[in-house]
Every structure is written in structure tokens, then in C-alpha cells.
Coordinates of C-alpha atoms and ligand atoms in Angstrom, one line a residue:
M1 CA -96.4 -53.8 -58.2
E2 CA -96.7 -50.3 -58.7
P3 CA -93.0 -48.7 -59.0
S4 CA -92.1 -46.8 -56.2
R5 CA -89.7 -44.6 -58.2
W6 CA -87.2 -44.2 -55.2
Y7 CA -84.4 -43.4 -57.5
R8 CA -85.7 -39.8 -58.1
D9 CA -84.4 -39.1 -54.2
S10 CA -81.1 -40.7 -55.2
V11 CA -77.6 -39.2 -55.9
F12 CA -75.3 -42.3 -57.0
Y13 CA -71.8 -42.5 -56.7
H14 CA -70.1 -44.6 -59.7
I15 CA -67.3 -46.7 -58.7
W16 CA -65.0 -48.2 -61.0
P17 CA -63.3 -50.9 -58.7
R18 CA -59.9 -51.4 -59.9
S19 CA -59.2 -47.6 -59.2
F20 CA -61.2 -46.7 -56.4
F21 CA -59.1 -48.0 -53.3
D22 CA -57.3 -51.2 -52.5
G23 CA -58.0 -52.8 -49.2
N24 CA -55.8 -55.8 -49.0
G25 CA -52.5 -54.3 -50.6
D26 CA -52.3 -56.0 -54.1
G27 CA -52.2 -52.9 -56.0
V28 CA -56.0 -53.2 -57.4
G29 CA -58.9 -51.4 -56.0
D30 CA -61.5 -53.9 -54.5
L31 CA -64.6 -54.5 -52.2
Y32 CA -62.6 -54.4 -49.0
G33 CA -61.6 -51.0 -49.9
V34 CA -65.1 -49.9 -51.1
Y35 CA -66.1 -51.2 -47.6
E36 CA -63.8 -48.9 -45.8
K37 CA -65.0 -45.8 -47.8
L38 CA -68.7 -46.2 -47.4
D39 CA -68.7 -43.7 -44.8
Y40 CA -66.9 -41.3 -47.4
I41 CA -69.3 -41.8 -50.2
Q42 CA -72.1 -41.3 -47.3
A43 CA -70.4 -38.0 -46.2
L44 CA -70.7 -36.8 -49.9
G45 CA -74.1 -37.1 -49.4
C46 CA -74.9 -40.1 -51.9
N47 CA -77.4 -42.3 -51.3
G48 CA -76.5 -44.9 -54.1
V49 CA -73.7 -46.8 -55.8
W50 CA -73.0 -48.1 -59.3
F51 CA -70.6 -50.5 -59.5
S52 CA -69.0 -51.1 -62.9
P53 CA -68.2 -54.8 -63.4
L54 CA -67.5 -56.8 -60.7
Y55 CA -67.8 -60.2 -61.9
P56 CA -65.1 -62.6 -62.7
S57 CA -63.3 -61.5 -65.9
P58 CA -60.1 -62.0 -68.3
G59 CA -60.0 -58.4 -68.2
R60 CA -59.5 -57.6 -71.9
D61 CA -62.0 -54.6 -71.3
C62 CA -61.7 -54.0 -67.6
G63 CA -64.5 -56.2 -66.6
Y64 CA -66.9 -55.4 -69.5
D65 CA -65.9 -59.0 -70.5
V66 CA -67.7 -61.1 -68.3
S67 CA -67.1 -64.8 -68.1
N68 CA -69.4 -65.8 -65.0
Y69 CA -72.3 -63.6 -64.3
R70 CA -73.1 -65.1 -61.1
D71 CA -70.1 -64.4 -59.0
I72 CA -67.8 -61.8 -57.8
D73 CA -64.1 -61.8 -58.9
P74 CA -61.7 -62.9 -56.3
L75 CA -59.8 -60.1 -57.3
F76 CA -62.2 -57.8 -56.0
G77 CA -62.9 -60.1 -52.8
G78 CA -65.5 -62.4 -54.0
M79 CA -69.0 -62.7 -53.1
A80 CA -68.7 -62.9 -49.5
Q81 CA -67.0 -59.4 -49.5
F82 CA -69.7 -58.3 -51.7
R83 CA -72.4 -59.3 -49.5
R84 CA -70.8 -57.3 -46.8
V85 CA -70.5 -54.5 -48.8
L86 CA -74.2 -54.6 -50.1
D87 CA -75.5 -54.9 -46.5
A88 CA -73.1 -52.1 -44.9
A89 CA -74.6 -49.8 -48.0
H90 CA -78.1 -51.0 -47.2
E91 CA -77.7 -50.5 -43.4
R92 CA -76.7 -46.7 -44.4
G93 CA -79.8 -46.3 -46.6
M94 CA -77.8 -46.7 -49.6
R95 CA -79.0 -48.5 -52.7
V96 CA -76.6 -50.5 -54.9
I97 CA -76.8 -50.6 -58.7
M98 CA -74.6 -53.6 -60.6
D99 CA -73.5 -53.2 -64.2
L100 CA -75.4 -55.6 -66.7
V101 CA -73.4 -56.4 -69.3
V102 CA -75.4 -58.7 -72.0
N103 CA -74.7 -57.6 -75.3
H104 CA -71.6 -59.8 -75.1
T105 CA -69.7 -62.0 -72.9
S106 CA -66.0 -62.8 -72.8
D107 CA -64.7 -65.7 -75.0
E108 CA -63.9 -67.2 -72.1
H109 CA -67.3 -67.6 -71.0
E110 CA -68.5 -71.2 -70.6
W111 CA -71.4 -70.5 -73.0
F112 CA -69.0 -69.2 -75.8
Q113 CA -66.7 -72.3 -75.2
K114 CA -69.5 -74.7 -75.6
S115 CA -71.0 -72.6 -78.4
R116 CA -67.6 -72.8 -80.4
R117 CA -67.9 -76.8 -80.0
R118 CA -71.5 -76.6 -80.9
I119 CA -72.6 -78.1 -77.7
P120 CA -76.4 -78.2 -77.2
P121 CA -78.0 -75.7 -76.0
Y122 CA -75.2 -73.1 -76.4
T123 CA -74.9 -73.6 -80.3
D124 CA -77.0 -70.5 -81.1
Y125 CA -76.2 -68.4 -78.0
Y126 CA -74.0 -66.3 -80.3
I127 CA -74.0 -64.7 -83.6
W128 CA -72.1 -67.2 -85.8
R129 CA -71.7 -66.6 -89.8
K130 CA -70.4 -68.8 -92.6
S131 CA -68.9 -66.9 -95.3
P132 CA -67.6 -67.9 -98.4
F133 CA -64.2 -67.3 -100.2
G134 CA -62.7 -65.9 -97.0
R135 CA -65.1 -62.7 -97.1
L136 CA -66.3 -61.4 -93.6
P137 CA -70.2 -61.9 -93.3
N138 CA -70.8 -58.2 -93.7
N139 CA -68.8 -55.1 -93.5
W140 CA -69.4 -53.9 -90.0
D141 CA -66.9 -52.2 -87.9
S142 CA -66.5 -53.2 -84.3
Q143 CA -66.0 -50.2 -81.7
F144 CA -62.7 -50.9 -80.5
E145 CA -60.7 -53.7 -82.8
G146 CA -61.0 -53.2 -86.4
K147 CA -63.8 -55.5 -88.2
A148 CA -66.5 -57.1 -86.3
W149 CA -66.0 -60.3 -87.3
Q150 CA -63.5 -62.9 -86.2
W151 CA -62.9 -66.1 -87.3
D152 CA -63.2 -69.2 -85.0
E153 CA -61.2 -72.2 -86.2
L154 CA -62.7 -74.7 -84.0
R155 CA -66.3 -74.0 -85.1
R156 CA -65.1 -73.2 -88.9
E157 CA -67.5 -69.8 -88.6
Y158 CA -67.1 -66.2 -88.1
Y159 CA -68.5 -64.7 -84.6
L160 CA -69.9 -61.1 -84.2
H161 CA -67.8 -59.0 -81.7
L162 CA -69.1 -55.4 -81.9
F163 CA -66.4 -54.4 -79.1
A164 CA -62.8 -56.2 -78.5
V165 CA -62.3 -59.6 -80.4
K166 CA -62.7 -61.4 -77.0
Q167 CA -66.2 -59.9 -76.9
P168 CA -68.5 -62.1 -78.8
D169 CA -72.1 -60.8 -79.2
L170 CA -75.0 -62.6 -77.7
N171 CA -77.7 -63.6 -79.9
M172 CA -80.6 -62.3 -78.2
D173 CA -83.0 -63.2 -81.0
N174 CA -82.5 -66.6 -79.1
P175 CA -85.0 -67.1 -76.4
R176 CA -83.0 -69.0 -74.3
V177 CA -80.2 -66.4 -73.9
R178 CA -83.0 -64.2 -72.9
E179 CA -84.1 -66.6 -70.3
E180 CA -80.5 -66.5 -69.2
V181 CA -80.3 -62.8 -69.1
K182 CA -83.6 -62.8 -66.4
G183 CA -82.1 -65.3 -64.6
I184 CA -79.0 -63.1 -63.9
L185 CA -81.5 -60.5 -63.2
R186 CA -83.2 -62.6 -60.8
F187 CA -79.9 -63.8 -59.1
W188 CA -78.8 -60.5 -58.1
L189 CA -82.2 -58.9 -57.2
E190 CA -82.8 -61.9 -55.1
L191 CA -79.3 -61.4 -53.6
G192 CA -80.5 -57.9 -52.7
V193 CA -79.0 -55.4 -55.3
D194 CA -81.6 -52.5 -56.0
G195 CA -81.2 -52.4 -59.9
F196 CA -79.0 -52.2 -63.2
R197 CA -76.9 -50.0 -65.4
E198 CA -77.2 -51.8 -68.4
D199 CA -74.3 -51.7 -70.8
V200 CA -74.6 -50.6 -74.4
I201 CA -78.5 -51.9 -74.2
T202 CA -79.7 -50.3 -77.3
F203 CA -77.4 -52.8 -79.0
I204 CA -79.0 -55.9 -78.4
S205 CA -81.2 -56.4 -81.1
K206 CA -79.5 -56.7 -84.7
K207 CA -81.3 -56.2 -87.9
D208 CA -82.4 -59.3 -89.7
G209 CA -79.8 -60.6 -92.2
L210 CA -77.3 -58.4 -90.7
P211 CA -77.1 -56.3 -94.0
N212 CA -74.2 -54.0 -95.1
D213 CA -74.2 -50.7 -94.0
Y214 CA -73.0 -48.1 -96.4
F215 CA -74.1 -44.9 -94.4
M216 CA -71.6 -44.8 -91.3
P217 CA -68.3 -44.6 -92.2
A218 CA -66.3 -44.8 -89.0
T219 CA -68.8 -47.4 -87.5
R220 CA -70.4 -49.6 -90.4
G221 CA -73.2 -51.2 -88.9
L222 CA -74.2 -48.9 -86.1
G223 CA -77.6 -48.0 -88.2
H224 CA -78.2 -52.2 -88.1
Y225 CA -78.0 -52.8 -84.4
N226 CA -78.7 -49.7 -82.5
H227 CA -82.4 -49.4 -81.7
G228 CA -82.7 -52.6 -83.4
P229 CA -86.0 -54.2 -84.8
R230 CA -87.0 -56.1 -81.5
I231 CA -85.1 -53.9 -78.9
H232 CA -88.6 -52.7 -77.5
D233 CA -89.9 -56.2 -77.0
Y234 CA -86.6 -57.8 -75.4
L235 CA -86.7 -54.5 -72.6
R236 CA -90.2 -55.3 -72.0
E237 CA -89.4 -58.9 -71.2
F238 CA -86.9 -58.0 -69.0
R239 CA -89.0 -55.4 -67.3
E240 CA -91.6 -58.1 -66.0
V241 CA -88.7 -59.5 -63.6
L242 CA -87.6 -56.1 -63.0
D243 CA -91.1 -54.9 -61.8
D244 CA -91.2 -57.8 -59.1
Y245 CA -88.4 -56.1 -57.2
D246 CA -89.2 -52.5 -57.4
A247 CA -85.6 -52.2 -59.4
F248 CA -83.9 -49.1 -60.9
T249 CA -82.6 -49.4 -64.5
V250 CA -80.6 -47.2 -66.3
G251 CA -79.6 -48.1 -69.8
E252 CA -76.5 -47.0 -71.5
A253 CA -77.7 -45.5 -74.9
P254 CA -75.0 -44.1 -77.3
L255 CA -76.2 -41.6 -79.9
L256 CA -79.9 -41.3 -78.6
G257 CA -81.9 -37.8 -78.8
A258 CA -84.3 -36.8 -76.0
R259 CA -87.3 -37.4 -78.6
R260 CA -86.3 -40.6 -79.1
A261 CA -85.2 -41.4 -75.6
L262 CA -89.0 -41.5 -74.8
D263 CA -89.4 -44.5 -76.6
Y264 CA -87.2 -46.1 -73.8
V265 CA -88.3 -44.1 -70.9
D266 CA -91.6 -42.9 -71.0
E267 CA -93.3 -44.1 -68.2
K268 CA -96.5 -45.3 -69.9
R269 CA -94.0 -47.8 -71.7
G270 CA -92.3 -48.9 -68.9
Q271 CA -88.9 -50.0 -70.1
L272 CA -86.2 -48.5 -68.5
N273 CA -86.6 -45.9 -65.9
A274 CA -83.6 -43.6 -67.6
V275 CA -80.9 -43.6 -69.9
I276 CA -77.0 -42.3 -70.0
Q277 CA -77.3 -40.4 -73.1
S278 CA -74.2 -39.7 -74.5
E279 CA -75.0 -36.1 -76.4
V280 CA -74.0 -34.2 -72.9
M281 CA -70.3 -35.4 -73.6
N282 CA -70.3 -33.9 -77.3
A283 CA -70.1 -30.4 -76.6
D284 CA -66.1 -30.5 -77.3
C285 CA -66.3 -33.4 -79.9
F286 CA -68.3 -34.5 -82.9
L287 CA -70.1 -38.0 -81.8
T288 CA -66.8 -39.4 -80.0
D289 CA -64.2 -38.5 -78.0
Y290 CA -61.8 -39.0 -80.7
V291 CA -63.0 -36.2 -83.0
P292 CA -62.6 -33.1 -80.9
T293 CA -63.9 -29.8 -81.7
P294 CA -63.6 -26.3 -79.6
F295 CA -65.8 -26.6 -76.3
S296 CA -69.3 -24.9 -77.0
A297 CA -71.2 -24.0 -73.8
R298 CA -74.5 -23.2 -76.0
R299 CA -74.1 -26.6 -77.6
L300 CA -73.8 -28.1 -74.2
K301 CA -76.9 -26.1 -73.0
R302 CA -79.1 -27.1 -76.4
V303 CA -78.5 -30.6 -74.9
F304 CA -79.6 -29.8 -71.1
D305 CA -82.6 -28.0 -72.6
S306 CA -83.5 -30.7 -74.9
W307 CA -83.6 -33.5 -72.4
Q308 CA -85.1 -31.6 -69.4
R309 CA -88.1 -30.2 -71.5
T310 CA -88.8 -33.2 -73.7
L311 CA -88.6 -35.9 -70.5
D312 CA -90.3 -33.5 -68.1
G313 CA -93.5 -35.2 -66.8
K314 CA -93.1 -38.2 -69.3
G315 CA -89.7 -39.9 -68.5
W316 CA -86.8 -39.1 -65.8
N317 CA -83.3 -38.1 -66.7
V318 CA -80.0 -39.4 -65.4
L319 CA -77.3 -36.0 -64.9
Y320 CA -73.8 -37.2 -65.3
Y321 CA -70.7 -35.4 -66.4
E322 CA -68.4 -38.0 -66.1
N323 CA -68.0 -42.0 -66.0
H324 CA -65.1 -44.2 -66.9
D325 CA -65.7 -44.0 -70.7
H326 CA -64.8 -40.2 -70.9
P327 CA -61.7 -38.0 -70.2
R328 CA -62.3 -35.7 -67.3
V329 CA -64.8 -33.0 -67.2
L330 CA -63.0 -30.3 -65.8
S331 CA -60.1 -30.7 -68.3
R332 CA -63.0 -30.7 -71.1
Y333 CA -65.6 -28.1 -70.1
G334 CA -63.7 -26.3 -67.2
S335 CA -60.3 -25.3 -66.8
E336 CA -57.3 -26.6 -65.0
K337 CA -56.0 -23.4 -64.2
Y338 CA -59.0 -22.4 -62.5
H339 CA -59.2 -25.8 -61.1
A340 CA -61.2 -25.1 -57.9
A341 CA -63.4 -22.6 -59.5
S342 CA -64.5 -24.5 -62.4
G343 CA -64.3 -27.8 -60.6
K344 CA -67.3 -25.9 -58.6
M345 CA -69.2 -24.3 -61.2
L346 CA -69.4 -27.5 -63.2
A347 CA -70.8 -29.4 -60.1
A348 CA -73.5 -26.3 -59.8
S349 CA -74.3 -26.8 -63.5
Y350 CA -75.8 -30.1 -63.6
L351 CA -76.6 -31.1 -59.8
F352 CA -79.9 -29.0 -59.8
Q353 CA -81.4 -30.1 -62.6
K354 CA -84.3 -32.6 -62.8
G355 CA -83.1 -35.9 -62.7
T356 CA -81.0 -38.4 -60.8
P357 CA -77.2 -37.2 -60.6
F358 CA -74.2 -39.6 -60.9
I359 CA -70.7 -38.5 -59.4
Y360 CA -67.5 -40.7 -60.7
Q361 CA -65.1 -41.5 -58.4
G362 CA -62.5 -38.4 -58.3
Q363 CA -65.1 -35.9 -59.9
E364 CA -66.0 -34.5 -56.5
I365 CA -62.1 -33.5 -55.9
G366 CA -61.4 -32.0 -59.5
M367 CA -59.6 -34.9 -60.7
T368 CA -58.0 -34.1 -64.0
N369 CA -56.6 -36.0 -67.0
W370 CA -53.9 -38.4 -67.1
R371 CA -51.4 -37.3 -69.6
P372 CA -48.6 -40.1 -70.3
K373 CA -45.4 -39.2 -71.9
N374 CA -45.1 -42.6 -73.5
A375 CA -48.3 -44.2 -75.6
A376 CA -47.2 -47.8 -74.0
D377 CA -48.5 -46.8 -70.9
Y378 CA -52.4 -46.8 -72.1
E379 CA -53.9 -50.1 -70.9
D380 CA -57.4 -49.6 -72.6
V381 CA -58.0 -51.5 -75.4
Q382 CA -60.2 -48.6 -77.2
T383 CA -57.3 -46.3 -76.8
R384 CA -54.5 -48.8 -78.0
W385 CA -56.7 -49.3 -81.4
H386 CA -56.8 -45.6 -81.9
Y387 CA -53.3 -45.0 -81.2
R388 CA -52.3 -47.8 -83.6
N389 CA -54.5 -47.7 -86.3
Q390 CA -57.2 -44.9 -86.5
L391 CA -54.8 -41.9 -86.0
S392 CA -52.2 -43.5 -87.8
F393 CA -52.6 -41.6 -91.1
L394 CA -49.4 -39.4 -91.5
L395 CA -49.4 -38.5 -87.9
P396 CA -46.2 -38.5 -85.8
P397 CA -46.2 -40.2 -82.8
S398 CA -46.0 -37.1 -80.7
V399 CA -49.5 -36.1 -82.0
R400 CA -51.1 -39.1 -81.6
L401 CA -50.0 -39.4 -78.1
K402 CA -51.6 -35.7 -77.7
W403 CA -54.6 -36.9 -79.6
C404 CA -54.9 -39.8 -76.9
H405 CA -54.5 -37.5 -73.8
R406 CA -57.5 -35.6 -74.9
A407 CA -59.7 -38.6 -75.8
S408 CA -58.5 -41.7 -74.2
R409 CA -60.8 -43.3 -71.3
D410 CA -57.5 -44.0 -69.5
S411 CA -57.4 -40.2 -68.9
A412 CA -60.1 -40.8 -66.2
R413 CA -59.0 -44.4 -65.0
T414 CA -56.3 -43.6 -62.7
P415 CA -56.3 -44.5 -59.0
M416 CA -58.4 -42.2 -57.0
Q417 CA -56.4 -39.7 -55.2
W418 CA -56.9 -40.1 -51.5
S419 CA -54.0 -38.3 -50.0
G420 CA -50.3 -36.9 -50.5
A421 CA -48.9 -40.3 -49.3
P422 CA -46.8 -42.5 -51.7
N423 CA -49.4 -43.6 -54.6
A424 CA -52.0 -41.2 -53.6
G425 CA -52.9 -43.1 -50.4
F426 CA -54.7 -45.5 -53.0
T427 CA -52.7 -48.8 -52.1
T428 CA -50.0 -49.7 -50.1
G429 CA -48.8 -52.2 -52.9
V430 CA -47.6 -51.6 -56.3
P431 CA -50.6 -49.9 -58.2
W432 CA -52.3 -51.8 -61.0
F433 CA -52.1 -48.4 -63.0
H434 CA -50.4 -45.0 -63.4
V435 CA -51.1 -42.5 -60.6
N436 CA -52.0 -38.9 -62.1
E437 CA -48.7 -36.9 -61.0
N438 CA -50.4 -34.1 -59.6
Y439 CA -52.2 -36.0 -56.8
R440 CA -49.9 -34.1 -54.1
R441 CA -51.8 -31.1 -54.8
I442 CA -55.4 -32.6 -56.0
N443 CA -56.3 -35.2 -53.1
V444 CA -59.1 -36.1 -50.6
A445 CA -57.3 -35.1 -47.5
A446 CA -56.4 -32.0 -49.0
Q447 CA -59.7 -31.1 -49.4
E448 CA -61.3 -32.8 -46.4
N449 CA -61.0 -30.0 -44.2
D450 CA -60.9 -27.2 -46.4
P451 CA -64.0 -25.4 -46.4
D452 CA -63.4 -24.0 -50.1
S453 CA -62.4 -27.1 -51.9
I454 CA -64.7 -28.8 -54.6
L455 CA -65.0 -31.6 -52.3
N456 CA -66.8 -29.6 -49.8
F457 CA -68.5 -27.4 -52.5
Y458 CA -69.8 -31.3 -53.9
R459 CA -71.2 -31.9 -50.2
A460 CA -73.0 -28.9 -50.0
A461 CA -74.5 -29.0 -53.3
V462 CA -75.7 -32.4 -52.8
A463 CA -77.2 -31.7 -49.4
L464 CA -79.0 -28.9 -50.9
R465 CA -80.2 -30.7 -53.9
R466 CA -81.8 -33.6 -51.3
R467 CA -83.3 -31.1 -49.0
L468 CA -85.3 -29.2 -51.7
P469 CA -88.0 -31.1 -52.9
L470 CA -88.2 -28.3 -55.9
V471 CA -84.7 -29.7 -57.4
R472 CA -86.7 -33.3 -57.7
D473 CA -90.1 -32.0 -58.9
G474 CA -89.9 -28.3 -59.9
S475 CA -89.9 -26.9 -63.6
Y476 CA -86.7 -25.9 -65.4
T477 CA -86.1 -23.1 -67.5
D478 CA -82.8 -21.9 -69.3
H479 CA -82.9 -17.9 -69.1
D480 CA -80.3 -17.3 -71.6
P481 CA -80.0 -20.2 -74.4
L482 CA -78.1 -18.0 -76.8
S483 CA -75.4 -16.9 -74.4
G484 CA -71.9 -18.8 -75.0
S485 CA -70.6 -17.9 -71.8
L486 CA -73.3 -18.0 -69.0
Y487 CA -75.5 -20.9 -68.3
V488 CA -78.5 -19.5 -66.4
Y489 CA -81.2 -21.7 -65.6
S490 CA -83.8 -21.9 -62.7
R491 CA -86.6 -24.6 -61.2
A492 CA -89.7 -23.9 -59.7
L493 CA -92.3 -25.5 -57.2
G494 CA -95.1 -23.5 -56.2
A495 CA -93.4 -20.0 -54.6
E496 CA -90.1 -21.4 -54.4
R497 CA -87.3 -20.9 -56.9
L498 CA -83.9 -21.6 -57.5
L499 CA -81.8 -19.5 -59.7
V500 CA -78.4 -21.2 -60.8
V501 CA -75.8 -19.1 -62.7
C502 CA -72.6 -20.3 -64.2
S503 CA -70.0 -18.8 -66.4
F504 CA -68.2 -21.3 -68.7
V505 CA -65.6 -18.6 -69.4
E506 CA -62.4 -17.1 -67.7
R507 CA -62.8 -13.5 -68.8
P508 CA -65.7 -11.4 -67.2
V509 CA -69.2 -11.3 -68.4
R510 CA -72.0 -9.0 -67.1
F511 CA -74.7 -10.9 -66.0
R512 CA -78.2 -9.4 -65.2
A513 CA -81.0 -11.4 -63.5
P514 CA -83.6 -12.5 -65.5
S515 CA -87.3 -10.4 -65.0
G516 CA -88.7 -11.6 -61.5
F517 CA -85.6 -12.4 -59.9
D518 CA -84.6 -9.9 -57.3
L519 CA -81.4 -10.9 -56.4
A520 CA -81.1 -8.7 -53.2
R521 CA -84.1 -10.6 -52.1
G522 CA -83.0 -14.0 -52.7
A523 CA -80.6 -16.2 -50.3
L524 CA -77.0 -17.0 -51.9
L525 CA -76.5 -20.4 -50.8
L526 CA -73.7 -21.4 -52.7
K527 CA -70.8 -19.8 -54.5
N528 CA -67.4 -20.0 -55.5
Y529 CA -66.4 -16.5 -55.0
D530 CA -67.1 -13.8 -52.6
G531 CA -68.6 -11.1 -54.6
A532 CA -70.9 -8.4 -54.3
L533 CA -73.9 -7.4 -56.5
D534 CA -73.9 -4.9 -58.9
G535 CA -77.5 -3.8 -59.6
N536 CA -79.6 -6.6 -60.2
G537 CA -76.6 -8.6 -61.6
F538 CA -72.9 -8.9 -61.1
V539 CA -69.9 -9.1 -63.4
T540 CA -68.4 -12.7 -63.4
K541 CA -65.2 -13.7 -62.3
P542 CA -63.4 -16.7 -63.9
Y543 CA -65.7 -19.6 -63.9
E544 CA -67.9 -18.3 -61.2
C545 CA -71.2 -19.9 -60.1
R546 CA -73.9 -18.8 -57.7
V547 CA -77.2 -20.6 -56.4
Y548 CA -79.6 -18.2 -55.2
Y549 CA -83.2 -19.5 -53.6
F550 CA -86.2 -17.7 -53.3
T551 CA -89.4 -18.1 -51.6
Ligands
LIG601 C1 -69.7 -49.3 -72.6 C2 -69.0 -49.4 -71.3 O1 -69.3 -48.4 -70.4 C3 -67.5 -49.6 -71.6 O2 -66.8 -49.2 -70.7 C4 -67.4 -50.7 -72.6 O3 -66.0 -50.9 -72.9 C5 -68.4 -50.9 -73.5 N1 -69.8 -50.7 -73.0 C6 -68.5 -52.5 -73.6 O4 -69.0 -53.1 -73.0

């Protein structure tokens, strides 16, 4: 079937279920809550939803440790409630994509339990190795919990886990495992879902022989499993199923540059429709959030430019700033002091690029980082590991805590702030996780009827994006790549043009329109300050943004 590429007209809302909205009062966000909030998502202008995992799971990694791929966790309302949400979303013209987590399962998955006992056909579903003299099979590190190997007393072998100990890696080289994956894809597509966000999909093919890695000091092994030898064969195999359903696939692809991304997203190769790249979140850190650097607008713009230009006409971009794996963008690339201004500016800086935007729950009201006073309040397996181990060298606990404030995934996993009511209106029960103290000031209810709120700016920006075909199809130009403070980009299609001016700084900067743009003749469609022109330009206010339209 010829793909329709419907996702090019989509704007996705990313739901991290346990913190979105609790509909049954047990303190955990669920699908009853999602059902109640579909109108809210629709009013934001989103016509797609990505669900982080909803499957049954022991929750060691908040659902990214799946124990049954063909069900919905009762914690979230079970399968019947999922079908209700799916139908209600479809009735509203919204598409739904699921998280596909098949690099690893939970160790409580039936496959793993049988594999440990060598029960066929599960014996080789995972990556098991013997190793003499108590040595580990190789020197790889896991991303979350120390070395990547765990001894299993029952089978008397080590198993590979690239993430937490309770997340054993599947052996994708086993054709039966790939058949299982295709079965899972079919199961959800038959049920009516519209596609998948594929978790760390570039990790699924490991280098033959699992050799030692002497190059990557912090995450040894990465070079031997990221973009492994058979990754493209496997993705092609999966694509055959997906194509029957016109499904959208977006693969999570850590440490991938735009040029190499074409190996995955070039439409002629047809493997993934788009990737979630990590470079866009590296403008204030080095490769990982745990190695902070000063924010650099120039670095951010280089990434935008590289992805916009390299993929143009060949593949498709995902546009995002936030998800459940990173601290809040307003606290990173924006300014909590200029909360409303910088929240809106950040929206304008990415929503008009070419690609499919994703908005993470709470981003649209400018939720900021949660900063606990006590390290024991962190739930996230990765944060706990970093706090206890990676950051421990001679650093006092207070410094380590501050470090986590800036880097932890929990900074962005607190309950959605719906109102100024107790628990931010997230639950009538006891919330499963801490609520950010600033919820009385930053919440949906307060922004709902304020025409100048971040929320209403997002609504206007998304509506504009969906109304103008040039945002979907037009060319992209960065007009001032060298500026360390302004991001000035335009989109053009035929006689229509859009010019977006964003200041990433507090101090005033003199902006002059690029040649060919007469601001007095443009329609100023979006702005975060009232501001007059000064010649064919203006002097920016803190984190100012303007969107001009020319025809
Ligand atoms: C990426 C997911 O987004 C993250 O939340 C998870 O912990 C890892 N993959 C492992 O599944």
C-alpha cells in the first residue's frame, strides 16, 4: 500500500500516563483521566497522542519494563478503558500511537522466566553468556545500573541488560523474537492504533561476538550496539507489517546526526518515518543531561539547521523540546524569571519548523523543573544511580542534589498541574509522586481564560501551523546562524512567507529584518509583547518572539 504520510499534518501530544490525570482517585494517572481530558488536548489543537507505555509492568522503569505486550495495565484502566479512549480519540479525528519497547522486556515477562529455565522455544530469546572465573562476558556498561551483565542463578549464566538490571535485552538475532515483535505490531494495529514510537530502536542489533569496547568511557559498549550490523534489515522486516496499516513510526535514536539519520528515514529506504534525535537537547550539556555546559543558542540553531536542511525533500523531522526523559525546557533554554515570555518564545522557536511537532504534557503551560530538597524523593532508577554512584566522587550530597535538579528525568515527571486545588487538581487521592510546589501559580485553570497565557499562545501557534500549508511544505532558512542571542528563521512556499524572530536572551538586542522582508507590510500574527517597529526591525525585550506572515 502506498503510504499516505498523514503524520505530516499531525501535532502530537505526549502523555506520560501516571502523571497526566487521575480519573479514579487512586493517586495514579490513568486512562479514565485521559478520557476526561481528550477535549483539552483537542482544544490545544493536537490531532495525535503518543502514549508512553501503558502495558502491564512491575514499574522498575515506569513502564519501559514490559511484562505483557498484549494488554493494558489495570493500573491505567485495562483494555476496555483503552478501547474507549481509542474510539473517543478517533471520533475526534485524533490518531493514537503506542510506545513499542522491544530492545528489552521486564525480567518478570513470561519469556524471560521461561528463558531462565531453558524452556523452548524461549531458551535464546535473550542474550545469555557464560563467563569463566567470575569475569563478566565483556566490559559494557548499562545506561542505568552499573555493568551491563547480571548473573542469573537459575540458568547459571549472565544476561545482558543495557538499561536497568530488571530490563534484560531481547536477542533480536533470533528470528522467533522478530516474529514476536511483528505479532505485537499486528495486534495493536488490528486494534486500531495508528503507529508507534519505538523505544531505543537503534540499539536492537548487537555486534557479533559482543566485543569489549575501549572507546566510550562512560557507556562502554555503545559503539557496538547503537546502529548495529543488522539494524536496517530488522527495521525493513518490521516495516512490511507496518505498511499494511499505513502506520506512522518514529524511532528513538540517541546520538544520531542528521546525515546518518537518512539511513533510517530516507523515504526511498522506508524504514522509519522519523526519528527522535537527542542533539536538540544537547544545547546545554555534553551528550547527556548529566554533563552540563552553559546554554548555547548557537549550538541549538546548528542542530535545527542541520536537521531541517539535511532531511529536506528526503525524510521527515520530529520537532520536540520535552519528553519524559529530560528536565523541563523552560528551566533549561528559557528563563523561570521570564516565565510567560520565554515559554511562548520556545513554542515559536520550534512549532514553525518543518516536521511533526510533539508537545509533552505540561510544556504548554510552561511547567518548570521540580527540585526536591531530599535526594530520597527521587523515584527514577537512572537518577538514583547517578546520585549514588556516578556523581559520588568527592562531591558533597548537596552538590549532587543540585546536579540532579538540573539533570534528572524526575524534574519533568511530576503530576500535571491542572488547577490551584490540592494536588494541583491531578488527583482526589494521594498522588503517587510529588507535585511541584509552584502549581498554585502555574496551572491550566489559571491560564485557560487568560488570553496572554502560555497555554493560549500554544493554542494559537498550533492553530496557525495547521492552517498554513507553508509550515508543512515550505522551505526553511536560518537568517542569522552566527547570532548567539537571536534565532531568526523563515519558511517560504510560493508567494507566502513566514518570518519567526526569537530572542534567547534577557538583554535587549537590535534586530533588523533580513533583506526582502518589509516588516511594516507583514501581518504580525503572534507575539509575546506589544512592541512597535523601529525602522525595519526592533529592539528585543527579554525572550521576545514575533511571527510575521507575508503574502
Ligand atoms: C528510552 C525511554 O524513553 C526511557 O524512558 C527508558 O528508560 C529507556 N528508553 C529504556 O526503555
